[in-house]
């Protein structure tokens, strides 16, 4: 999944109101802080805010090959909301999110906990091994898996045939989404594991001592101490995963060469926006689709975060 | 990129970049694209060709620098910068973006025949008639010239073409008891069954999503699925009765499992060509050389023949692929740019070099009649004179075939509609109806008048 802070995760908190009497040193510090933040904001505004505003402006127009550009109001949005290709793509990534993310994060959490309890020497090496796929670019990973999935010469198919199981068709229209889930899981388990593992390392040792005195075993320790303690880190991986699944692009666009009939132009919303812009020459509609997708991601991320905060509060009250 | 591109930045940034400028100038043309220009005189040409000039040339032909060197030797004042910005789709995307941006576009660009109309529509190409291009017509086979000059104007100079033929594995066909390559499509179907039953190979593969191949079959059958008047009227007729006959033929072979439908031009398919999964390939004149690189170990086993025919004794073929070199309307050095496009594809030495070194199949009559090229014997094809065969086929291609000004969309919807049906071994004819509906809808949405 994408590990990029998207436009939706957290708004910067409003600046603290300046007190009436800020000391000169404080003022100096504030100035320095703003100075350090300046490069970020310059890039943020020129590379994100301006294009975003411009795309929003574009999405309100309609341009045709014959007749040029006319103001269309929200027509592009209305069209997207009834566009089976867009809605189908959204449905597909939603399914992807519902199935793939729990598996991936569950495994990542399992590995993180396992590594954390391992006092053995090998843990560093194993950690690196699990993390390795993340270092492989998505493009390379997809091409590699594309070969592994191949029906005629792919090793998996050959082994299956040798075992008399027939040929599994990983790249058929019905299976390709699951094949993609497998690729993404393989790619991002390590990344999510590292985030959780880092959080686990920062849990104060007293908690463990207390738990041990209470006679908790390793499983009880993981369930009642470790997982609640790293809830914020897990939440972070969930948010990243939401953004990543809804923005799937590299995998479908690369698998398209291997299974063009299975990967439709609207396979994922992001891929659809790309095809609209560059194949259909419908830039304005593509902008509207991209905008809507951003909105969907923002809303889902917000509700997931809200839900998790609520349950956290409930638990605190219960204790 | 180890991250999914972000909708917010990657895509919108790209869109913004292209569109910022779009709003600045409506359309991409520079207005005057030669319509009212007087004929350029020899003096003007001489002056232009002796003035120090820098040209940019976008092409993906490998080693084309060699031909450019010939040009630079002849015109020492002109410096040409050759840039490969991608093959096919990425090349066109960059070209369109640069044209819309009003800067960064090359002077000369390689354009496949089917995409010429999509650049003519926004007036992005220079009409080469005032520069004397219409005098070149007789230097090229007629149907290739019609591709670059469907009406009065000349939009590009033909570089290479792909008249279609049949490449087949003689050893596999012999094993199936077939001595001659099938002459008609009925024979081909019979042969397909014999080959499948006796050797387990498929007589050929129909690329599930390969619109170019299917359109080539249409072309051979005399079907005119597309038409464009150069302005606002298009003709879309992909589901005519004749097209459905062709489609039904393939549907039958596919449903009897006599033809495979693997997606072409990927690793699995290369392997299939190399290891005898396919006993043949109905393909274009650029394929004989391509195959030598793909299936080296089968050297000597392949032969070439004309396509099977729909009617006994007929001799007709279609075309699949090929490119031309066009001059961009925005070029600041139109004369020098035209001379470059002309030289590369018209100078005898350069044209011959394209055919013998880059193995492009020539549309130039001078090469097609040059014994040095025609009489070449190809070891890979058991000593057969493959060039001669395709040169003969080249004279049988129907001259009058047109494209739509949005072929990217046509191809991509082919893969969505026909491709899925072929993969599912369904009825291609009914998929043609779906395809037709989508194309008509798109054309109307884009403001075209559909005939």
PDB file of N, CA, C and O in Angstrom, chain A residues 3-4 7 48 52 54-55 58 64-66 85 138 150-154 188 247 249 257 260-261 264-265 270 273-274 278-283 290 293, chain B residues 1 3-9 11-12 15-16 19-20 22-23 93 96 121 209 232 263 268 271 275 277 408-409 412 416 420 423 442 445-447:
ATOM      1  N   UNK A   3       2.610   4.404   1.137  1.00  0.00           N
ATOM      2  CA  UNK A   3       3.015   4.888   2.450  1.00  0.00           C
ATOM      3  C   UNK A   3       3.115   6.392   2.398  1.00  0.00           C
ATOM      4  O   UNK A   3       3.967   6.998   2.997  1.00  0.00           O
ATOM      5  N   UNK A   4       2.253   7.003   1.632  1.00  0.00           N
ATOM      6  CA  UNK A   4       2.382   8.429   1.433  1.00  0.00           C
ATOM      7  C   UNK A   4       1.290   9.130   2.201  1.00  0.00           C
ATOM      8  O   UNK A   4       0.154   8.703   2.197  1.00  0.00           O
ATOM      9  N   UNK A   7      -3.873  13.433   0.924  1.00  0.00           N
ATOM     10  CA  UNK A   7      -4.477  14.728   1.198  1.00  0.00           C
ATOM     11  C   UNK A   7      -5.493  14.644   2.306  1.00  0.00           C
ATOM     12  O   UNK A   7      -6.170  15.594   2.617  1.00  0.00           O
ATOM     13  N   UNK A  48       0.907  20.514  -4.767  1.00  0.00           N
ATOM     14  CA  UNK A  48      -0.308  19.812  -4.384  1.00  0.00           C
ATOM     15  C   UNK A  48      -1.522  20.741  -4.415  1.00  0.00           C
ATOM     16  O   UNK A  48      -2.487  20.464  -5.115  1.00  0.00           O
ATOM     17  N   UNK A  52      -4.327  20.816  -7.349  1.00  0.00           N
ATOM     18  CA  UNK A  52      -5.611  20.322  -6.846  1.00  0.00           C
ATOM     19  C   UNK A  52      -6.723  21.312  -7.182  1.00  0.00           C
ATOM     20  O   UNK A  52      -7.771  20.947  -7.707  1.00  0.00           O
ATOM     21  N   UNK A  54      -6.608  23.545  -9.446  1.00  0.00           N
ATOM     22  CA  UNK A  54      -6.741  23.622 -10.882  1.00  0.00           C
ATOM     23  C   UNK A  54      -7.548  22.442 -11.425  1.00  0.00           C
ATOM     24  O   UNK A  54      -8.393  22.605 -12.310  1.00  0.00           O
ATOM     25  N   UNK A  55      -7.286  21.249 -10.860  1.00  0.00           N
ATOM     26  CA  UNK A  55      -8.035  20.076 -11.309  1.00  0.00           C
ATOM     27  C   UNK A  55      -9.507  20.247 -10.965  1.00  0.00           C
ATOM     28  O   UNK A  55     -10.387  19.869 -11.742  1.00  0.00           O
ATOM     29  N   UNK A  58     -10.878  22.441 -13.532  1.00  0.00           N
ATOM     30  CA  UNK A  58     -11.017  21.692 -14.793  1.00  0.00           C
ATOM     31  C   UNK A  58     -12.237  20.798 -14.798  1.00  0.00           C
ATOM     32  O   UNK A  58     -12.902  20.643 -15.818  1.00  0.00           O
ATOM     33  N   UNK A  64     -14.594  18.775 -25.826  1.00  0.00           N
ATOM     34  CA  UNK A  64     -14.819  17.731 -26.816  1.00  0.00           C
ATOM     35  C   UNK A  64     -13.795  17.854 -27.928  1.00  0.00           C
ATOM     36  O   UNK A  64     -13.220  18.916 -28.135  1.00  0.00           O
ATOM     37  N   UNK A  65     -13.614  16.753 -28.655  1.00  0.00           N
ATOM     38  CA  UNK A  65     -12.692  16.798 -29.783  1.00  0.00           C
ATOM     39  C   UNK A  65     -13.200  17.795 -30.821  1.00  0.00           C
ATOM     40  O   UNK A  65     -12.443  18.474 -31.482  1.00  0.00           O
ATOM     41  N   UNK A  66     -14.534  17.843 -30.967  1.00  0.00           N
ATOM     42  CA  UNK A  66     -15.115  18.818 -31.880  1.00  0.00           C
ATOM     43  C   UNK A  66     -15.866  19.830 -31.029  1.00  0.00           C
ATOM     44  O   UNK A  66     -16.781  19.472 -30.293  1.00  0.00           O
ATOM     45  N   UNK A  85     -18.540   2.058 -14.901  1.00  0.00           N
ATOM     46  CA  UNK A  85     -17.101   1.750 -14.861  1.00  0.00           C
ATOM     47  C   UNK A  85     -16.475   2.290 -13.581  1.00  0.00           C
ATOM     48  O   UNK A  85     -15.672   1.625 -12.930  1.00  0.00           O
ATOM     49  N   UNK A 138       7.196  -1.740  -6.992  1.00  0.00           N
ATOM     50  CA  UNK A 138       5.926  -2.369  -7.385  1.00  0.00           C
ATOM     51  C   UNK A 138       5.970  -2.862  -8.822  1.00  0.00           C
ATOM     52  O   UNK A 138       5.424  -3.920  -9.148  1.00  0.00           O
ATOM     53  N   UNK A 150       2.022 -17.159 -14.695  1.00  0.00           N
ATOM     54  CA  UNK A 150       1.810 -17.559 -16.086  1.00  0.00           C
ATOM     55  C   UNK A 150       1.192 -18.945 -16.220  1.00  0.00           C
ATOM     56  O   UNK A 150       1.532 -19.869 -15.484  1.00  0.00           O
ATOM     57  N   UNK A 151       0.279 -19.086 -17.177  1.00  0.00           N
ATOM     58  CA  UNK A 151      -0.453 -20.350 -17.297  1.00  0.00           C
ATOM     59  C   UNK A 151       0.373 -21.432 -17.985  1.00  0.00           C
ATOM     60  O   UNK A 151       0.275 -22.604 -17.649  1.00  0.00           O
ATOM     61  N   UNK A 152       1.195 -21.046 -18.960  1.00  0.00           N
ATOM     62  CA  UNK A 152       1.929 -22.073 -19.712  1.00  0.00           C
ATOM     63  C   UNK A 152       3.285 -22.375 -19.089  1.00  0.00           C
ATOM     64  O   UNK A 152       3.689 -23.516 -18.968  1.00  0.00           O
ATOM     65  N   UNK A 153       4.005 -21.326 -18.723  1.00  0.00           N
ATOM     66  CA  UNK A 153       5.396 -21.518 -18.310  1.00  0.00           C
ATOM     67  C   UNK A 153       5.664 -21.039 -16.898  1.00  0.00           C
ATOM     68  O   UNK A 153       6.787 -21.031 -16.441  1.00  0.00           O
ATOM     69  N   UNK A 154       4.621 -20.585 -16.215  1.00  0.00           N
ATOM     70  CA  UNK A 154       4.804 -20.147 -14.837  1.00  0.00           C
ATOM     71  C   UNK A 154       5.090 -21.348 -13.949  1.00  0.00           C
ATOM     72  O   UNK A 154       4.501 -22.409 -14.126  1.00  0.00           O
ATOM     73  N   UNK A 188       3.704  -5.511   0.968  1.00  0.00           N
ATOM     74  CA  UNK A 188       3.579  -4.540   2.053  1.00  0.00           C
ATOM     75  C   UNK A 188       3.525  -5.105   3.459  1.00  0.00           C
ATOM     76  O   UNK A 188       3.446  -4.342   4.410  1.00  0.00           O
ATOM     77  N   UNK A 247      -6.326   3.595  -4.026  1.00  0.00           N
ATOM     78  CA  UNK A 247      -5.579   4.219  -5.106  1.00  0.00           C
ATOM     79  C   UNK A 247      -4.784   3.216  -5.923  1.00  0.00           C
ATOM     80  O   UNK A 247      -3.863   3.606  -6.626  1.00  0.00           O
ATOM     81  N   UNK A 249      -2.944   1.368  -8.500  1.00  0.00           N
ATOM     82  CA  UNK A 249      -2.709   1.785  -9.885  1.00  0.00           C
ATOM     83  C   UNK A 249      -1.630   0.953 -10.568  1.00  0.00           C
ATOM     84  O   UNK A 249      -1.840   0.423 -11.659  1.00  0.00           O
ATOM     85  N   UNK A 257      -0.880  -5.756 -19.377  1.00  0.00           N
ATOM     86  CA  UNK A 257      -0.158  -6.310 -20.526  1.00  0.00           C
ATOM     87  C   UNK A 257      -0.307  -7.828 -20.581  1.00  0.00           C
ATOM     88  O   UNK A 257      -0.270  -8.423 -21.654  1.00  0.00           O
ATOM     89  N   UNK A 260      -5.040  -8.335 -20.637  1.00  0.00           N
ATOM     90  CA  UNK A 260      -5.761  -7.137 -21.042  1.00  0.00           C
ATOM     91  C   UNK A 260      -7.273  -7.303 -21.027  1.00  0.00           C
ATOM     92  O   UNK A 260      -7.998  -6.334 -20.840  1.00  0.00           O
ATOM     93  N   UNK A 261      -7.733  -8.539 -21.220  1.00  0.00           N
ATOM     94  CA  UNK A 261      -9.179  -8.718 -21.240  1.00  0.00           C
ATOM     95  C   UNK A 261      -9.742  -8.719 -19.819  1.00  0.00           C
ATOM     96  O   UNK A 261     -10.883  -8.351 -19.594  1.00  0.00           O
ATOM     97  N   UNK A 264     -10.029  -4.354 -17.100  1.00  0.00           N
ATOM     98  CA  UNK A 264     -10.756  -3.387 -17.915  1.00  0.00           C
ATOM     99  C   UNK A 264     -10.199  -1.992 -17.656  1.00  0.00           C
ATOM    100  O   UNK A 264      -9.470  -1.791 -16.690  1.00  0.00           O
ATOM    101  N   UNK A 265     -10.586  -1.061 -18.499  1.00  0.00           N
ATOM    102  CA  UNK A 265     -10.079   0.300 -18.333  1.00  0.00           C
ATOM    103  C   UNK A 265     -10.466   0.897 -16.999  1.00  0.00           C
ATOM    104  O   UNK A 265      -9.796   1.773 -16.486  1.00  0.00           O
ATOM    105  N   UNK A 270      -8.443   4.807  -9.960  1.00  0.00           N
ATOM    106  CA  UNK A 270      -7.265   5.564 -10.346  1.00  0.00           C
ATOM    107  C   UNK A 270      -6.833   5.235 -11.769  1.00  0.00           C
ATOM    108  O   UNK A 270      -6.466   6.107 -12.552  1.00  0.00           O
ATOM    109  N   UNK A 273      -9.190   6.863 -14.143  1.00  0.00           N
ATOM    110  CA  UNK A 273      -8.918   8.286 -14.355  1.00  0.00           C
ATOM    111  C   UNK A 273      -7.761   8.456 -15.345  1.00  0.00           C
ATOM    112  O   UNK A 273      -7.809   9.292 -16.250  1.00  0.00           O
ATOM    113  N   UNK A 274      -6.755   7.622 -15.179  1.00  0.00           N
ATOM    114  CA  UNK A 274      -5.593   7.682 -16.069  1.00  0.00           C
ATOM    115  C   UNK A 274      -6.000   7.391 -17.516  1.00  0.00           C
ATOM    116  O   UNK A 274      -5.629   8.106 -18.445  1.00  0.00           O
ATOM    117  N   UNK A 278      -5.762   9.836 -20.804  1.00  0.00           N
ATOM    118  CA  UNK A 278      -4.766   9.636 -21.849  1.00  0.00           C
ATOM    119  C   UNK A 278      -5.230   8.787 -23.023  1.00  0.00           C
ATOM    120  O   UNK A 278      -4.610   8.796 -24.069  1.00  0.00           O
ATOM    121  N   UNK A 279      -6.296   8.015 -22.845  1.00  0.00           N
ATOM    122  CA  UNK A 279      -6.790   7.240 -23.991  1.00  0.00           C
ATOM    123  C   UNK A 279      -8.044   7.887 -24.554  1.00  0.00           C
ATOM    124  O   UNK A 279      -8.164   8.103 -25.741  1.00  0.00           O
ATOM    125  N   UNK A 280      -8.979   8.224 -23.666  1.00  0.00           N
ATOM    126  CA  UNK A 280     -10.227   8.823 -24.152  1.00  0.00           C
ATOM    127  C   UNK A 280     -10.095  10.313 -24.414  1.00  0.00           C
ATOM    128  O   UNK A 280     -11.012  10.932 -24.927  1.00  0.00           O
ATOM    129  N   UNK A 281      -8.977  10.903 -24.027  1.00  0.00           N
ATOM    130  CA  UNK A 281      -8.777  12.350 -24.182  1.00  0.00           C
ATOM    131  C   UNK A 281      -9.838  13.148 -23.428  1.00  0.00           C
ATOM    132  O   UNK A 281     -10.238  14.215 -23.876  1.00  0.00           O
ATOM    133  N   UNK A 282     -10.340  12.588 -22.319  1.00  0.00           N
ATOM    134  CA  UNK A 282     -11.362  13.314 -21.556  1.00  0.00           C
ATOM    135  C   UNK A 282     -10.757  13.806 -20.245  1.00  0.00           C
ATOM    136  O   UNK A 282     -11.033  13.278 -19.178  1.00  0.00           O
ATOM    137  N   UNK A 283      -9.934  14.833 -20.353  1.00  0.00           N
ATOM    138  CA  UNK A 283      -9.210  15.342 -19.184  1.00  0.00           C
ATOM    139  C   UNK A 283     -10.159  15.827 -18.097  1.00  0.00           C
ATOM    140  O   UNK A 283      -9.939  15.597 -16.916  1.00  0.00           O
ATOM    141  N   UNK A 290     -11.061  11.694 -10.442  1.00  0.00           N
ATOM    142  CA  UNK A 290      -9.975  11.721  -9.463  1.00  0.00           C
ATOM    143  C   UNK A 290     -10.410  12.460  -8.201  1.00  0.00           C
ATOM    144  O   UNK A 290     -10.108  12.040  -7.079  1.00  0.00           O
ATOM    145  N   UNK A 293     -12.761  10.342  -6.164  1.00  0.00           N
ATOM    146  CA  UNK A 293     -12.021   9.282  -5.487  1.00  0.00           C
ATOM    147  C   UNK A 293     -11.367   9.832  -4.220  1.00  0.00           C
ATOM    148  O   UNK A 293     -11.445   9.219  -3.150  1.00  0.00           O
TER     149      UNK A 293
ATOM    150  N   UNK B   1       9.194   3.604  -8.754  1.00  0.00           N
ATOM    151  CA  UNK B   1       8.004   3.948  -7.965  1.00  0.00           C
ATOM    152  C   UNK B   1       7.600   2.763  -7.108  1.00  0.00           C
ATOM    153  O   UNK B   1       7.163   1.751  -7.612  1.00  0.00           O
ATOM    154  N   UNK B   3       5.382   3.182  -4.805  1.00  0.00           N
ATOM    155  CA  UNK B   3       4.139   3.636  -4.196  1.00  0.00           C
ATOM    156  C   UNK B   3       3.107   3.771  -5.296  1.00  0.00           C
ATOM    157  O   UNK B   3       3.435   4.113  -6.408  1.00  0.00           O
ATOM    158  N   UNK B   4       1.898   3.525  -4.922  1.00  0.00           N
ATOM    159  CA  UNK B   4       0.853   3.808  -5.895  1.00  0.00           C
ATOM    160  C   UNK B   4       0.846   5.317  -6.113  1.00  0.00           C
ATOM    161  O   UNK B   4       0.907   6.073  -5.159  1.00  0.00           O
ATOM    162  N   UNK B   5       0.818   5.734  -7.368  1.00  0.00           N
ATOM    163  CA  UNK B   5       0.811   7.183  -7.580  1.00  0.00           C
ATOM    164  C   UNK B   5      -0.409   7.785  -6.900  1.00  0.00           C
ATOM    165  O   UNK B   5      -1.445   7.152  -6.815  1.00  0.00           O
ATOM    166  N   UNK B   6      -0.249   8.943  -6.382  1.00  0.00           N
ATOM    167  CA  UNK B   6      -1.362   9.534  -5.664  1.00  0.00           C
ATOM    168  C   UNK B   6      -2.290  10.265  -6.606  1.00  0.00           C
ATOM    169  O   UNK B   6      -1.852  11.073  -7.404  1.00  0.00           O
ATOM    170  N   UNK B   7      -3.541   9.963  -6.460  1.00  0.00           N
ATOM    171  CA  UNK B   7      -4.523  10.655  -7.291  1.00  0.00           C
ATOM    172  C   UNK B   7      -4.276  12.142  -7.250  1.00  0.00           C
ATOM    173  O   UNK B   7      -4.254  12.819  -8.259  1.00  0.00           O
ATOM    174  N   UNK B   8      -4.078  12.581  -6.032  1.00  0.00           N
ATOM    175  CA  UNK B   8      -4.019  14.016  -5.856  1.00  0.00           C
ATOM    176  C   UNK B   8      -2.868  14.633  -6.614  1.00  0.00           C
ATOM    177  O   UNK B   8      -3.015  15.665  -7.257  1.00  0.00           O
ATOM    178  N   UNK B   9      -1.716  13.987  -6.542  1.00  0.00           N
ATOM    179  CA  UNK B   9      -0.554  14.643  -7.118  1.00  0.00           C
ATOM    180  C   UNK B   9      -0.207  14.122  -8.494  1.00  0.00           C
ATOM    181  O   UNK B   9      -0.287  14.841  -9.463  1.00  0.00           O
ATOM    182  N   UNK B  11      -1.525  12.173 -10.783  1.00  0.00           N
ATOM    183  CA  UNK B  11      -2.453  12.264 -11.906  1.00  0.00           C
ATOM    184  C   UNK B  11      -2.863  13.704 -12.163  1.00  0.00           C
ATOM    185  O   UNK B  11      -2.777  14.201 -13.268  1.00  0.00           O
ATOM    186  N   UNK B  12      -3.292  14.353 -11.084  1.00  0.00           N
ATOM    187  CA  UNK B  12      -3.797  15.704 -11.289  1.00  0.00           C
ATOM    188  C   UNK B  12      -2.691  16.627 -11.748  1.00  0.00           C
ATOM    189  O   UNK B  12      -2.908  17.514 -12.563  1.00  0.00           O
ATOM    190  N   UNK B  15      -2.408  16.084 -15.318  1.00  0.00           N
ATOM    191  CA  UNK B  15      -3.548  16.683 -16.010  1.00  0.00           C
ATOM    192  C   UNK B  15      -3.428  18.196 -15.998  1.00  0.00           C
ATOM    193  O   UNK B  15      -3.615  18.854 -17.009  1.00  0.00           O
ATOM    194  N   UNK B  16      -3.039  18.693 -14.826  1.00  0.00           N
ATOM    195  CA  UNK B  16      -2.944  20.140 -14.705  1.00  0.00           C
ATOM    196  C   UNK B  16      -1.922  20.675 -15.700  1.00  0.00           C
ATOM    197  O   UNK B  16      -2.176  21.645 -16.406  1.00  0.00           O
ATOM    198  N   UNK B  19      -3.324  20.622 -19.045  1.00  0.00           N
ATOM    199  CA  UNK B  19      -4.539  21.384 -19.242  1.00  0.00           C
ATOM    200  C   UNK B  19      -4.361  22.867 -18.982  1.00  0.00           C
ATOM    201  O   UNK B  19      -5.073  23.677 -19.539  1.00  0.00           O
ATOM    202  N   UNK B  20      -3.400  23.209 -18.133  1.00  0.00           N
ATOM    203  CA  UNK B  20      -3.147  24.612 -17.868  1.00  0.00           C
ATOM    204  C   UNK B  20      -3.029  25.363 -19.181  1.00  0.00           C
ATOM    205  O   UNK B  20      -3.527  26.463 -19.342  1.00  0.00           O
ATOM    206  N   UNK B  22      -3.944  24.125 -22.100  1.00  0.00           N
ATOM    207  CA  UNK B  22      -5.120  23.913 -22.930  1.00  0.00           C
ATOM    208  C   UNK B  22      -6.044  25.108 -22.874  1.00  0.00           C
ATOM    209  O   UNK B  22      -6.558  25.575 -23.879  1.00  0.00           O
ATOM    210  N   UNK B  23      -6.252  25.559 -21.629  1.00  0.00           N
ATOM    211  CA  UNK B  23      -7.189  26.665 -21.467  1.00  0.00           C
ATOM    212  C   UNK B  23      -6.609  27.930 -22.079  1.00  0.00           C
ATOM    213  O   UNK B  23      -7.326  28.823 -22.497  1.00  0.00           O
ATOM    214  N   UNK B  93       1.230  10.195 -26.355  1.00  0.00           N
ATOM    215  CA  UNK B  93       0.822  11.002 -25.207  1.00  0.00           C
ATOM    216  C   UNK B  93       1.765  12.183 -25.028  1.00  0.00           C
ATOM    217  O   UNK B  93       1.325  13.314 -24.819  1.00  0.00           O
ATOM    218  N   UNK B  96       1.189  14.711 -27.830  1.00  0.00           N
ATOM    219  CA  UNK B  96      -0.012  15.531 -27.640  1.00  0.00           C
ATOM    220  C   UNK B  96       0.211  16.577 -26.560  1.00  0.00           C
ATOM    221  O   UNK B  96      -0.186  17.735 -26.706  1.00  0.00           O
ATOM    222  N   UNK B 121      -6.896  16.090 -37.008  1.00  0.00           N
ATOM    223  CA  UNK B 121      -8.090  16.738 -36.444  1.00  0.00           C
ATOM    224  C   UNK B 121      -7.774  18.027 -35.679  1.00  0.00           C
ATOM    225  O   UNK B 121      -8.355  19.062 -35.937  1.00  0.00           O
ATOM    226  N   UNK B 209      -6.662  -9.611 -27.669  1.00  0.00           N
ATOM    227  CA  UNK B 209      -6.920  -8.176 -27.596  1.00  0.00           C
ATOM    228  C   UNK B 209      -6.229  -7.429 -28.731  1.00  0.00           C
ATOM    229  O   UNK B 209      -6.058  -6.218 -28.668  1.00  0.00           O
ATOM    230  N   UNK B 232     -15.524  16.910 -39.409  1.00  0.00           N
ATOM    231  CA  UNK B 232     -16.359  16.535 -38.265  1.00  0.00           C
ATOM    232  C   UNK B 232     -17.216  15.303 -38.493  1.00  0.00           C
ATOM    233  O   UNK B 232     -18.041  14.959 -37.665  1.00  0.00           O
ATOM    234  N   UNK B 263      -3.030 -13.801 -25.342  1.00  0.00           N
ATOM    235  CA  UNK B 263      -2.659 -12.408 -25.551  1.00  0.00           C
ATOM    236  C   UNK B 263      -1.261 -12.380 -26.161  1.00  0.00           C
ATOM    237  O   UNK B 263      -0.368 -13.087 -25.694  1.00  0.00           O
ATOM    238  N   UNK B 268       4.737 -15.383 -22.414  1.00  0.00           N
ATOM    239  CA  UNK B 268       4.096 -16.678 -22.665  1.00  0.00           C
ATOM    240  C   UNK B 268       3.958 -16.908 -24.169  1.00  0.00           C
ATOM    241  O   UNK B 268       4.182 -18.002 -24.673  1.00  0.00           O
ATOM    242  N   UNK B 271       7.193 -17.655 -25.949  1.00  0.00           N
ATOM    243  CA  UNK B 271       7.539 -19.064 -25.714  1.00  0.00           C
ATOM    244  C   UNK B 271       6.728 -19.955 -26.642  1.00  0.00           C
ATOM    245  O   UNK B 271       7.245 -20.922 -27.208  1.00  0.00           O
ATOM    246  N   UNK B 275       8.288 -22.726 -29.085  1.00  0.00           N
ATOM    247  CA  UNK B 275       8.277 -24.152 -28.747  1.00  0.00           C
ATOM    248  C   UNK B 275       7.195 -24.934 -29.483  1.00  0.00           C
ATOM    249  O   UNK B 275       6.877 -26.060 -29.108  1.00  0.00           O
ATOM    250  N   UNK B 277       3.948 -24.401 -29.816  1.00  0.00           N
ATOM    251  CA  UNK B 277       2.542 -24.368 -29.395  1.00  0.00           C
ATOM    252  C   UNK B 277       1.694 -23.836 -30.549  1.00  0.00           C
ATOM    253  O   UNK B 277       0.581 -24.276 -30.778  1.00  0.00           O
ATOM    254  N   UNK B 408      -6.912   5.492 -30.445  1.00  0.00           N
ATOM    255  CA  UNK B 408      -6.545   5.003 -29.096  1.00  0.00           C
ATOM    256  C   UNK B 408      -7.796   4.422 -28.439  1.00  0.00           C
ATOM    257  O   UNK B 408      -7.765   3.349 -27.847  1.00  0.00           O
ATOM    258  N   UNK B 409      -8.885   5.179 -28.556  1.00  0.00           N
ATOM    259  CA  UNK B 409     -10.131   4.741 -27.928  1.00  0.00           C
ATOM    260  C   UNK B 409     -10.665   3.488 -28.617  1.00  0.00           C
ATOM    261  O   UNK B 409     -11.135   2.562 -27.972  1.00  0.00           O
ATOM    262  N   UNK B 412      -8.640   0.523 -27.443  1.00  0.00           N
ATOM    263  CA  UNK B 412      -8.834   0.172 -26.038  1.00  0.00           C
ATOM    264  C   UNK B 412     -10.230  -0.421 -25.815  1.00  0.00           C
ATOM    265  O   UNK B 412     -10.386  -1.346 -25.020  1.00  0.00           O
ATOM    266  N   UNK B 416     -11.689  -4.252 -24.534  1.00  0.00           N
ATOM    267  CA  UNK B 416     -12.732  -4.398 -23.510  1.00  0.00           C
ATOM    268  C   UNK B 416     -13.917  -5.235 -23.997  1.00  0.00           C
ATOM    269  O   UNK B 416     -14.489  -6.002 -23.242  1.00  0.00           O
ATOM    270  N   UNK B 420     -12.567  -9.538 -24.311  1.00  0.00           N
ATOM    271  CA  UNK B 420     -13.147 -10.357 -23.237  1.00  0.00           C
ATOM    272  C   UNK B 420     -13.949 -11.514 -23.822  1.00  0.00           C
ATOM    273  O   UNK B 420     -13.915 -12.623 -23.299  1.00  0.00           O
ATOM    274  N   UNK B 423     -11.593 -14.206 -25.190  1.00  0.00           N
ATOM    275  CA  UNK B 423     -10.999 -14.973 -24.092  1.00  0.00           C
ATOM    276  C   UNK B 423     -11.992 -15.967 -23.512  1.00  0.00           C
ATOM    277  O   UNK B 423     -11.614 -17.062 -23.099  1.00  0.00           O
ATOM    278  N   UNK B 442     -19.321   7.263 -28.231  1.00  0.00           N
ATOM    279  CA  UNK B 442     -18.158   8.108 -27.959  1.00  0.00           C
ATOM    280  C   UNK B 442     -18.040   9.211 -29.007  1.00  0.00           C
ATOM    281  O   UNK B 442     -17.839  10.383 -28.684  1.00  0.00           O
ATOM    282  N   UNK B 445     -20.667  11.771 -28.419  1.00  0.00           N
ATOM    283  CA  UNK B 445     -20.334  12.563 -27.223  1.00  0.00           C
ATOM    284  C   UNK B 445     -19.233  13.577 -27.519  1.00  0.00           C
ATOM    285  O   UNK B 445     -19.179  14.645 -26.924  1.00  0.00           O
ATOM    286  N   UNK B 446     -18.338  13.210 -28.419  1.00  0.00           N
ATOM    287  CA  UNK B 446     -17.213  14.091 -28.730  1.00  0.00           C
ATOM    288  C   UNK B 446     -17.572  15.123 -29.787  1.00  0.00           C
ATOM    289  O   UNK B 446     -16.717  15.893 -30.219  1.00  0.00           O
ATOM    290  N   UNK B 447     -18.822  15.104 -30.229  1.00  0.00           N
ATOM    291  CA  UNK B 447     -19.274  16.142 -31.143  1.00  0.00           C
ATOM    292  C   UNK B 447     -19.163  15.812 -32.619  1.00  0.00           C
ATOM    293  O   UNK B 447     -19.347  16.685 -33.467  1.00  0.00           O
TER     294      UNK B 447
END
